[in-house]
mmCIF file of C-alpha atoms in Angstrom:
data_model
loop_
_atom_site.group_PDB
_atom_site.id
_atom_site.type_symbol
_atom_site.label_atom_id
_atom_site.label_comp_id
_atom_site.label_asym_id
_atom_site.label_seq_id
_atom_site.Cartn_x
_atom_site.Cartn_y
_atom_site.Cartn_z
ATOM 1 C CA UNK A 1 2.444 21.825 19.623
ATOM 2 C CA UNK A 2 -0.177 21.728 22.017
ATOM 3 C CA UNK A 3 -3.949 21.130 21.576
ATOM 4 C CA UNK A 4 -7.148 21.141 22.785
ATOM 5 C CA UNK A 5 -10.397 18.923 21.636
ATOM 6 C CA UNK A 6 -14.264 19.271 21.858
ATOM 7 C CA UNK A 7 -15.917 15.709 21.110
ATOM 8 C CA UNK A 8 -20.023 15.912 20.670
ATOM 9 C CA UNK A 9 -20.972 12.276 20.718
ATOM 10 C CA UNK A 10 -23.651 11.510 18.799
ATOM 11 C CA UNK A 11 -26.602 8.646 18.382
ATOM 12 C CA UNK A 12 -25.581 8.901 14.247
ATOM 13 C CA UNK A 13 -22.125 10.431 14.431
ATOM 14 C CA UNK A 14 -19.488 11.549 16.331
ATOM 15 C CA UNK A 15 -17.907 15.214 15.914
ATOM 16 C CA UNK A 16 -14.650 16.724 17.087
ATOM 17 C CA UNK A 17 -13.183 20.282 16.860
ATOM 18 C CA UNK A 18 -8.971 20.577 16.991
ATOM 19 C CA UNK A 19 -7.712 23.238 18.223
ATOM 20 C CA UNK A 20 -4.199 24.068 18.767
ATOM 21 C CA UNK A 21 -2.287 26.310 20.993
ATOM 22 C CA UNK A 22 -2.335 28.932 17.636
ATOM 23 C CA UNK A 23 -6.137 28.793 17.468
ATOM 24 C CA UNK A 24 -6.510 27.118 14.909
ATOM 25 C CA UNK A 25 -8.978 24.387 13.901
ATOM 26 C CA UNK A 26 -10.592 21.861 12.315
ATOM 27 C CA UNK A 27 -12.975 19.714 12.501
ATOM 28 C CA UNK A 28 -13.564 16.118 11.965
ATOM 29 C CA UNK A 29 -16.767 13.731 11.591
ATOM 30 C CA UNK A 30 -16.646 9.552 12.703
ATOM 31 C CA UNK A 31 -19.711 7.745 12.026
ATOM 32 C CA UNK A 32 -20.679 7.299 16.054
ATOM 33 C CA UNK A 33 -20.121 3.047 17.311
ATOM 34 C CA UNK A 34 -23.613 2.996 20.274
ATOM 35 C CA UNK A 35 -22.736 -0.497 21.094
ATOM 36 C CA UNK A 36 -19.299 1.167 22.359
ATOM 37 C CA UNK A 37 -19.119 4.601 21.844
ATOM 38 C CA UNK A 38 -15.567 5.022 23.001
ATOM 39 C CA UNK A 39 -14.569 2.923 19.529
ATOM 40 C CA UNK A 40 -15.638 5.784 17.332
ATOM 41 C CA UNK A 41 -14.475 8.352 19.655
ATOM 42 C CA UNK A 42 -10.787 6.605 19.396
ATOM 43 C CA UNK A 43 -11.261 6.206 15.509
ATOM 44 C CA UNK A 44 -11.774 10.011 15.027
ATOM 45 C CA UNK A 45 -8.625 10.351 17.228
ATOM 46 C CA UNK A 46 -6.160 8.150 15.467
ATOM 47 C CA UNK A 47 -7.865 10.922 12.243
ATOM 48 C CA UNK A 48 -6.480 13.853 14.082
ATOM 49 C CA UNK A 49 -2.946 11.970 14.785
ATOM 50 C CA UNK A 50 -2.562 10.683 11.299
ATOM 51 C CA UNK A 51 -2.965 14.495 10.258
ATOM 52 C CA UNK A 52 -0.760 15.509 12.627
ATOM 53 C CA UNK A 53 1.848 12.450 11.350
ATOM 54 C CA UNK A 54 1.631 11.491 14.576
ATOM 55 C CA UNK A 55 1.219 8.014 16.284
ATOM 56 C CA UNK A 56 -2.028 8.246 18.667
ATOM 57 C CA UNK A 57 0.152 8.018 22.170
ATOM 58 C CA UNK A 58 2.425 10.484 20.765
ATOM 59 C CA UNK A 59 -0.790 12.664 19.705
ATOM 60 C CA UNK A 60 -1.963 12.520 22.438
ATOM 61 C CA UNK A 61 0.587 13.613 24.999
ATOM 62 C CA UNK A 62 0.289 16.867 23.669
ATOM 63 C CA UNK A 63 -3.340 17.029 24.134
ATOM 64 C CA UNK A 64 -3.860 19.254 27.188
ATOM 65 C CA UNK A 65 -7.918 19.252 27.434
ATOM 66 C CA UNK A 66 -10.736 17.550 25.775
ATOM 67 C CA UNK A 67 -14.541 18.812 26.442
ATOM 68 C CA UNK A 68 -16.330 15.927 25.850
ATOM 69 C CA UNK A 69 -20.431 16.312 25.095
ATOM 70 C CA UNK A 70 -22.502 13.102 24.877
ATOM 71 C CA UNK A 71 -25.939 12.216 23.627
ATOM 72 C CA UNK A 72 -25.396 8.469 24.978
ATOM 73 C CA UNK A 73 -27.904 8.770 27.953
ATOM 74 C CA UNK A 74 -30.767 11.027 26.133
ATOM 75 C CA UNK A 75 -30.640 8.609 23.492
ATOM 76 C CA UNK A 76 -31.368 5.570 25.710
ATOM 77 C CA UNK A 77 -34.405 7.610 27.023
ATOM 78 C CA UNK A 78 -35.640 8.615 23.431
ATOM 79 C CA UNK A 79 -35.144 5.146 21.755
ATOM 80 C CA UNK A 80 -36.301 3.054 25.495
ATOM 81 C CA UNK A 81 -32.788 1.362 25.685
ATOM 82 C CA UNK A 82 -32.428 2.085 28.979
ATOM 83 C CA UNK A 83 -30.876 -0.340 31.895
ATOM 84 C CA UNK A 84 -33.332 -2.620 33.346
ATOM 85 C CA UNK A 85 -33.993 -0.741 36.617
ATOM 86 C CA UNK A 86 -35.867 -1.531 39.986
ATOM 87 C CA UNK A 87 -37.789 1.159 42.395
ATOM 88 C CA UNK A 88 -38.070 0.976 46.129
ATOM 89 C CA UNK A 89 -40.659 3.943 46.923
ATOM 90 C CA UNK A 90 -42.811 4.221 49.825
ATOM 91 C CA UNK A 91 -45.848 1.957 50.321
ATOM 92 C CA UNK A 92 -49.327 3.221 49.108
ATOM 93 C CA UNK A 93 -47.377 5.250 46.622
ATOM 94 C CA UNK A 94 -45.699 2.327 43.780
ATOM 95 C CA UNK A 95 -47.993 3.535 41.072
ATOM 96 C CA UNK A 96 -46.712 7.685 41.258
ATOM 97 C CA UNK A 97 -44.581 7.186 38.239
ATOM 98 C CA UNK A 98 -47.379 5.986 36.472
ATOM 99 C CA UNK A 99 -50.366 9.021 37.770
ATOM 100 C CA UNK A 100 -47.258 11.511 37.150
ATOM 101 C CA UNK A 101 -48.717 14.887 38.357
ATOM 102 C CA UNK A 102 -52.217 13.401 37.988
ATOM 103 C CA UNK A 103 -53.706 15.690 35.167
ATOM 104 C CA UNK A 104 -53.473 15.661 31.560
ATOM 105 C CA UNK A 105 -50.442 17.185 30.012
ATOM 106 C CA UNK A 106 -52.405 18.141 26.701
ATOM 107 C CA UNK A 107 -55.720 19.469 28.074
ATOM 108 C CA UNK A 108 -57.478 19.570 24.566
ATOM 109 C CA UNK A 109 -56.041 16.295 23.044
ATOM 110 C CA UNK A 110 -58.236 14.076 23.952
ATOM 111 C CA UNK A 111 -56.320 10.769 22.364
ATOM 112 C CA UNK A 112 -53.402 11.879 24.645
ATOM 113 C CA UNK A 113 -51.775 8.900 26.155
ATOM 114 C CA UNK A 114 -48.406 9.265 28.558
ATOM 115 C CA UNK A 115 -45.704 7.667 27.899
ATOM 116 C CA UNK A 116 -45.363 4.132 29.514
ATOM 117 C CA UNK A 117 -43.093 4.357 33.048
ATOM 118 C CA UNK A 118 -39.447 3.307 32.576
ATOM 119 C CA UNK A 119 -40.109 1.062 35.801
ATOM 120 C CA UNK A 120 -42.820 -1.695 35.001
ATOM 121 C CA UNK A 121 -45.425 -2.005 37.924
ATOM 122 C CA UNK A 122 -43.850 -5.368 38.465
ATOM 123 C CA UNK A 123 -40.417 -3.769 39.286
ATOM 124 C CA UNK A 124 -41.899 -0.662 41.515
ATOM 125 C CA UNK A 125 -41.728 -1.980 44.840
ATOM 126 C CA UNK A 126 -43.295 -1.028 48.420
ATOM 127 C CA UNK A 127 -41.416 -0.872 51.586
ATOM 128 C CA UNK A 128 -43.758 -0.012 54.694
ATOM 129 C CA UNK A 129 -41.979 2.891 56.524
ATOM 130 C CA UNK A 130 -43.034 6.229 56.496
ATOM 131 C CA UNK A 131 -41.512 9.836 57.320
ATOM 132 C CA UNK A 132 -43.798 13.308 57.911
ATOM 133 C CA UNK A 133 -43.027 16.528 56.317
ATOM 134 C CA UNK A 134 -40.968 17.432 59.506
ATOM 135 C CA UNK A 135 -38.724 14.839 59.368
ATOM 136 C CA UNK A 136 -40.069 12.760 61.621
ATOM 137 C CA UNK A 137 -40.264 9.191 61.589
ATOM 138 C CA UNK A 138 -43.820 7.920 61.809
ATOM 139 C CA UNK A 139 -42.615 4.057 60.461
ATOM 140 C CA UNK A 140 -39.518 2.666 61.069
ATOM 141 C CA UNK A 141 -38.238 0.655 57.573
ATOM 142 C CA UNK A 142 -39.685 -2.937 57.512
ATOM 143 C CA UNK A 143 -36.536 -4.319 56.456
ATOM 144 C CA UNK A 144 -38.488 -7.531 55.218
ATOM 145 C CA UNK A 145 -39.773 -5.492 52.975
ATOM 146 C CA UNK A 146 -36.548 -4.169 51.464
ATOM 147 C CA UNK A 147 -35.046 -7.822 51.331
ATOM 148 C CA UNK A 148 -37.731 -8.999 49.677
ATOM 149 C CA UNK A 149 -37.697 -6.707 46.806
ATOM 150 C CA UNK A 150 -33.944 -7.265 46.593
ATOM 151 C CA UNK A 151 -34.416 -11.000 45.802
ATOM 152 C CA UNK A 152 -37.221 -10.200 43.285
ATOM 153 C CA UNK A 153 -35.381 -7.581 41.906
ATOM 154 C CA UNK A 154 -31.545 -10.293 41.751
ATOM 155 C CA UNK A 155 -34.114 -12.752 40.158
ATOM 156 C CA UNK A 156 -35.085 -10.349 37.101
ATOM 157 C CA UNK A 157 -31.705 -9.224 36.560
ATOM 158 C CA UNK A 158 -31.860 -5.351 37.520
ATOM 159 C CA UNK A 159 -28.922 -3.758 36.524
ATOM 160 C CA UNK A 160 -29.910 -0.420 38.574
ATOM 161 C CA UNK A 161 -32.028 0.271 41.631
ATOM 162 C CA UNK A 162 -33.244 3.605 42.290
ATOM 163 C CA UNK A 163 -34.653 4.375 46.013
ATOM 164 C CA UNK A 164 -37.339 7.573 46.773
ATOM 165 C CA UNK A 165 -39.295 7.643 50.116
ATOM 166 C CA UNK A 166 -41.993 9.960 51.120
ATOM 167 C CA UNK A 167 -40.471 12.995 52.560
ATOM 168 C CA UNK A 168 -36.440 11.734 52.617
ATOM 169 C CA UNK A 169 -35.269 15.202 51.828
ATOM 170 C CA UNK A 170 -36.594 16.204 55.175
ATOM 171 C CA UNK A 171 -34.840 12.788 56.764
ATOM 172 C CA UNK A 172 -33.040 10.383 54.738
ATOM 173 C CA UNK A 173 -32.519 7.860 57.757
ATOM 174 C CA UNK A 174 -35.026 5.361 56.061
ATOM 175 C CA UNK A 175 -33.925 5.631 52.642
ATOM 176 C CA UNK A 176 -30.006 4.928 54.281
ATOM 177 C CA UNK A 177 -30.611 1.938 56.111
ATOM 178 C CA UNK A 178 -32.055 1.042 52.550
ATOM 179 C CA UNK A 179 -29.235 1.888 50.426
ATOM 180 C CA UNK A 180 -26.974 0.177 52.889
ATOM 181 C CA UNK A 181 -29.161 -3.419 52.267
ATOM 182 C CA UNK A 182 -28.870 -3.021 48.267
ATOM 183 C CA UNK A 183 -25.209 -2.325 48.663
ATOM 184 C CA UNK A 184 -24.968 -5.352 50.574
ATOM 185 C CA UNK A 185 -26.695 -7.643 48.674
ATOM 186 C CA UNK A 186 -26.362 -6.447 45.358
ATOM 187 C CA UNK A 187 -22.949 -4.901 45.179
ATOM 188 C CA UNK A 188 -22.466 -4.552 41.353
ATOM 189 C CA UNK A 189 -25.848 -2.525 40.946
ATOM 190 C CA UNK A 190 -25.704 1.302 40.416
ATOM 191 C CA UNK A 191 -27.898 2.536 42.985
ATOM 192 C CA UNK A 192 -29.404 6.203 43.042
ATOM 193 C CA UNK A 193 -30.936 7.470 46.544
ATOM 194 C CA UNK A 194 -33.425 10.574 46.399
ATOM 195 C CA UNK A 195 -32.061 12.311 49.056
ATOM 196 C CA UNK A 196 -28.456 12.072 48.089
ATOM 197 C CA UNK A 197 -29.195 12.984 44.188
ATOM 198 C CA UNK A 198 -32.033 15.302 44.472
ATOM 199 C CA UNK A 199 -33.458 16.406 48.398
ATOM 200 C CA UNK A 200 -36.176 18.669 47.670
ATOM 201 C CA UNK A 201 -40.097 18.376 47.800
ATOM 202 C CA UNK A 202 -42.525 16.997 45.114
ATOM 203 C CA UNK A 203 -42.559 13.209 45.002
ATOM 204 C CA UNK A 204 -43.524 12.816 41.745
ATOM 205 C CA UNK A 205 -40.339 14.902 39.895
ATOM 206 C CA UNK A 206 -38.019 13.496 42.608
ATOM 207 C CA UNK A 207 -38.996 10.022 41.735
ATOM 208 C CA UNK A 208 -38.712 10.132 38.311
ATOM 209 C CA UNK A 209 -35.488 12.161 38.261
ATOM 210 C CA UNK A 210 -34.256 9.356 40.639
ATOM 211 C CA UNK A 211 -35.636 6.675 38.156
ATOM 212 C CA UNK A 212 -33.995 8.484 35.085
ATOM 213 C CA UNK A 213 -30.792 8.812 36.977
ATOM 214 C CA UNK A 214 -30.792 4.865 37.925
ATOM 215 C CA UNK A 215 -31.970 3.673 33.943
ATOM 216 C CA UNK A 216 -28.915 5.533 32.353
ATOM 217 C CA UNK A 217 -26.109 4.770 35.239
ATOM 218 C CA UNK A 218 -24.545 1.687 33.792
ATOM 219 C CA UNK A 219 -24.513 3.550 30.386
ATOM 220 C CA UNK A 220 -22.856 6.209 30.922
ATOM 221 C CA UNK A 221 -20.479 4.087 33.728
ATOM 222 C CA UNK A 222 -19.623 1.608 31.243
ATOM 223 C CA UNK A 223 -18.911 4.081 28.246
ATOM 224 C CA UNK A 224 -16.889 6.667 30.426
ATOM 225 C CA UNK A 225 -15.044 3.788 32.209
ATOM 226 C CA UNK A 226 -13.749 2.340 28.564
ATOM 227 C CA UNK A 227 -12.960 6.039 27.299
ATOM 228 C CA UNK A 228 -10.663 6.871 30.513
ATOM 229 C CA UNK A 229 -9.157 3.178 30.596
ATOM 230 C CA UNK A 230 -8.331 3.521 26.606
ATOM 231 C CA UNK A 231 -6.763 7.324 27.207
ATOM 232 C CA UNK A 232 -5.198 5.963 29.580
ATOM 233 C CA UNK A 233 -3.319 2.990 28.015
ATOM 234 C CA UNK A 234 -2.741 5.592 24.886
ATOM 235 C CA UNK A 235 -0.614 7.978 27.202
ATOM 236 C CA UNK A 236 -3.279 11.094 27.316
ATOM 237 C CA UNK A 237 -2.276 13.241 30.651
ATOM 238 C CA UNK A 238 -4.425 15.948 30.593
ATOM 239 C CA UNK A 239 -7.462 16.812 32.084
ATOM 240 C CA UNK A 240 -11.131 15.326 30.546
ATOM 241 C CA UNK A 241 -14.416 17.137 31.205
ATOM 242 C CA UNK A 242 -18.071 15.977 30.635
ATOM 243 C CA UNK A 243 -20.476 18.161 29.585
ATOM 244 C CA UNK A 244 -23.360 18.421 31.819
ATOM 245 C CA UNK A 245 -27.318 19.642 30.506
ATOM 246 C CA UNK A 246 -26.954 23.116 32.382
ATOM 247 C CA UNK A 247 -24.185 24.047 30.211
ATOM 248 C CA UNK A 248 -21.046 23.529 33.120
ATOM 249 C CA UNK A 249 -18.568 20.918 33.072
ATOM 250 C CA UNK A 250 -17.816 18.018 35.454
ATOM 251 C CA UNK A 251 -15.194 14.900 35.895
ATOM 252 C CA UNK A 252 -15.978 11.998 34.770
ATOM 253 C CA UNK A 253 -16.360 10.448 38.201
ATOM 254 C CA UNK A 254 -19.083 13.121 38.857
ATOM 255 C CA UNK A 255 -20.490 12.569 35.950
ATOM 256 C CA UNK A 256 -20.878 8.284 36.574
ATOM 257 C CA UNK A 257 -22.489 9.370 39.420
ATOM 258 C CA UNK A 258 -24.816 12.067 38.488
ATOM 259 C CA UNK A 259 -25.531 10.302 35.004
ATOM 260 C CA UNK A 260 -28.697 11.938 34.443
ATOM 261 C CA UNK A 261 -27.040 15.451 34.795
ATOM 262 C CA UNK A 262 -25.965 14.623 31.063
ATOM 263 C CA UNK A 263 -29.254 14.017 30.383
ATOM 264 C CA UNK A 264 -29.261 16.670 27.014
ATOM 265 C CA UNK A 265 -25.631 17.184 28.043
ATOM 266 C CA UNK A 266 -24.947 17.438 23.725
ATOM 267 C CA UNK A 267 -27.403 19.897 22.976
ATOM 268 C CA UNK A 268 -26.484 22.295 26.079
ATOM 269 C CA UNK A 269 -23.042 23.074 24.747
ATOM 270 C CA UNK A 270 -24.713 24.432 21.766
ATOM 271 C CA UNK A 271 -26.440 27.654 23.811
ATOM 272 C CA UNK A 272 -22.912 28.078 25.218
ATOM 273 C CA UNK A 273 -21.283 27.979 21.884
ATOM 274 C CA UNK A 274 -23.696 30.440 20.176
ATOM 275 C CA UNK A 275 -23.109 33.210 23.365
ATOM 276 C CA UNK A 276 -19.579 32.835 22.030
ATOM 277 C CA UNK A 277 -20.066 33.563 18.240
ATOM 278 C CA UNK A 278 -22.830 35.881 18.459
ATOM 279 C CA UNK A 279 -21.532 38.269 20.582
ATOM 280 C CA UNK A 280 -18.811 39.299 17.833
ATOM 281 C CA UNK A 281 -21.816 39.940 16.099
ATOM 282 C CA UNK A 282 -23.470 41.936 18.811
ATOM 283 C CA UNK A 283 -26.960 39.940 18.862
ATOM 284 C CA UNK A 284 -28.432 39.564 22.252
ATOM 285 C CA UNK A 285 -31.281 37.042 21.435
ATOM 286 C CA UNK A 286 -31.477 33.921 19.794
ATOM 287 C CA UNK A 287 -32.276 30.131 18.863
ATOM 288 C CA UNK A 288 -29.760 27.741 18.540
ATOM 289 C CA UNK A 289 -30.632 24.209 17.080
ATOM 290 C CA UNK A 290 -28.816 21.030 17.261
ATOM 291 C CA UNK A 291 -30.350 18.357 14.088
ATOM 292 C CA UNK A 292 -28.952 15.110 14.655
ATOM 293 C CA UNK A 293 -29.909 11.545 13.457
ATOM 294 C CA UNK A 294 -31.438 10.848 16.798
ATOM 295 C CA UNK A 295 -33.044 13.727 18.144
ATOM 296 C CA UNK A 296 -33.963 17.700 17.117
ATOM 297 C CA UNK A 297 -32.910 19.892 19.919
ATOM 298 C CA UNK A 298 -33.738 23.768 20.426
ATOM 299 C CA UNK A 299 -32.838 26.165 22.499
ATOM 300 C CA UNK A 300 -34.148 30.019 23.507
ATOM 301 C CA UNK A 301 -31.454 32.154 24.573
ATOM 302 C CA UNK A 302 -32.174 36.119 26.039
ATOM 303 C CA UNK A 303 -29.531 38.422 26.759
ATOM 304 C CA UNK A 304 -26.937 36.092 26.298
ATOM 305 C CA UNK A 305 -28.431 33.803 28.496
ATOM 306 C CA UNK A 306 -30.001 30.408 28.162
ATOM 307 C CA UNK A 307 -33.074 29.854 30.167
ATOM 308 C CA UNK A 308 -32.507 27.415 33.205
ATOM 309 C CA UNK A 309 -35.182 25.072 34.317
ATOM 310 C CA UNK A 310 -35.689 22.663 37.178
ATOM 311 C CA UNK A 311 -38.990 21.188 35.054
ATOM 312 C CA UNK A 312 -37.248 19.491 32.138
ATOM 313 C CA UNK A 313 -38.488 16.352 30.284
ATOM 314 C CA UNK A 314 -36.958 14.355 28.704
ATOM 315 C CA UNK A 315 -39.214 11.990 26.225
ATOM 316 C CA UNK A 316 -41.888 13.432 28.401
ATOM 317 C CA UNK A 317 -39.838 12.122 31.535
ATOM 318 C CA UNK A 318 -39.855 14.756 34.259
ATOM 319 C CA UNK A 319 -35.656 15.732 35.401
ATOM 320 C CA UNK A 320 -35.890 18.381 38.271
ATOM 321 C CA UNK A 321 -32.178 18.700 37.986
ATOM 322 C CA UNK A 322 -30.980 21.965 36.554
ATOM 323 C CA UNK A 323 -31.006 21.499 33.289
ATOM 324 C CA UNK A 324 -31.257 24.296 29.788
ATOM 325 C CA UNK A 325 -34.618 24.841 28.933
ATOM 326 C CA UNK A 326 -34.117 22.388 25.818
ATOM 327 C CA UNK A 327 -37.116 21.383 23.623
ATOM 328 C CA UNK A 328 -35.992 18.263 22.218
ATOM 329 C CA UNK A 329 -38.042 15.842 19.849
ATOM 330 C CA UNK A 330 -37.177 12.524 17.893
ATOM 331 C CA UNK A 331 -35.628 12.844 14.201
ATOM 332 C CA UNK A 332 -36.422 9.540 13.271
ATOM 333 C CA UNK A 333 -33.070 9.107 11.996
ATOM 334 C CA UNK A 334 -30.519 6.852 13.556
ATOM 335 C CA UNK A 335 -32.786 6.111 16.288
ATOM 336 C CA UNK A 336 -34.457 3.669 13.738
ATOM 337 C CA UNK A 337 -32.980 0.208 13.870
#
């Protein structure tokens, strides 16, 4: 017997759907583990093999696929548990996370207040070079500049470092010779450059999709690097995919390296779900919701298709990667501690 799993993990719980080569299925609930969220993945596992009076290696040699969903990095961003994260931008311009797109998002609320920046001021760092919207290099990289932020950034114990400059997309030389210093001299940091993750105009969006990007890396790194280890010692040979927040699938490599791309990543197989079940039914248009203990997601879908976006937020973060046009709020369930 062969089989196939969807996992959806969860700030509150964890839930899996068993499928075998039949079709049929069941489904299974864990409470979710966040310190480690590959434990309560591996508890609802050894569930399904116990059903299956199976041990877990033996379980799961027969597993073919698993689909694997995970609210691990929006969580971080909705409850501020986020890596401790450093910012090399351009100089003049350390304080655009902060002035976002420099209006107010609720015109008529006038006790509106953005959320704080997930990089303090102290951690946003200048670097004097600078780069026209040609592609032309107006300032060579001070390099003093760069290796000065690096020892400022070693002495507060950054786990990430995230690296925008003015106008990269249309020449990433600067930001490269950049990159190439942090992995130098800080070779166990996850790193995210703007040009490589995102090369496209608007500063503001690609700076804090950069940011978001660099604050979830080690999260997601750590969690998918236990999962794949612990399949690994428990036999599994067949092929993982994580869920990404435009409703495709990716490797888990990609995915360590594009973290933010499962920014919602839980929520966005929902949309794709529904397409499936509704269109038995024949309806063309509707709302799918995802209630969890950590966060209320909702989704429009029209003609069988969920809206796409490049303008997401996420906890009123902007993500200009594409992403399903998800309105998501906290529960105020298991994100209080």
């Amino acid at each position: 017997m062969t089989y196939k799993i969807g996992i959806d993990v969860g700030g509150t719980f964890t839930d899996f759907l068993l499928v075998d080569e039949n079709g049929d299925s069941e489904i299974y609930k864990v409470l979710s583990t966040p310190d480690d969220p590959s434990i309560g993945v591996f508890n609802g596992l050894h569930e399904m093999a116990k059903n299956q009076v199976l041990s877990i290696s033996e379980f799961l040699k027969e597993v073919e696929r698993v689909v694997h969903g995970t609210t691990v990095t929006t969580n971080a961003v909705l409850t501020n548990t986020v890596s401790k994260t450093g910012l090399l931008t351009t100089g003049g311009f350390r304080d655009t996370l902060q002035m976002r797109r420099g209006i107010r998002e609720e015109l008529y609320n006038n006790k509106y207040k953005p959320p704080p920046p997930i990089v303090p001021r102290h951690l946003r760092l200048p670097v004097t070079e600078r780069v026209d919207v040609e592609g032309n290099i107006v300032k060579n990289i001070e390099s003093g500049d760069v290796l000065a932020a690096i020892n400022k950034f070693n002495r507060e114990d950054v786990k990430a470092v995230a690296i925008c400059f003015m106008h990269s997309y249309a020449n990433k030389t600067n930001e490269s010779i950049a990159a190439k210093m942090v992995k130098k001299k800080m070779p166990d940091v996850y790193l995210t450059v703007s040009s490589e993750l995102l090369p496209q105009i608007r500063f503001y969006e690609r700076t804090s999709t950069t940011v978001l990007n660099s604050c979830v890396g080690p999260i997601l790194k750590g969690y998918l690097r236990n999962l794949t280890k612990k399949l690994s010692e428990s036999l599994f040979d067949g092929v993982l995919l994580i869920m990404q927040s435009n409703g495709g699938v990716t490797s888990p490599h990609i995915a360590q390296e594009v973290a933010a791309s499962t920014l919602l990543s839980g929520p966005a197989a929902a949309p794709v779900a529904g397409i499936a079940y509704t269109s038995t039914q024949e309806y063309k248009n509707f709302i799918t919701v995802d209630m969890g203990g950590t966060s209320f997601d909702a989704i429009l879908v029209e003609n069988r298709k969920p809206f796409i976006t490049t303008e997401g937020k996420v906890n009123l973060n902007a993500l200009a990667l594409p992403m399903m046009a998800i309105h998501t709020i906290g529960a105020g369930g298991g994100s209080i501690g």
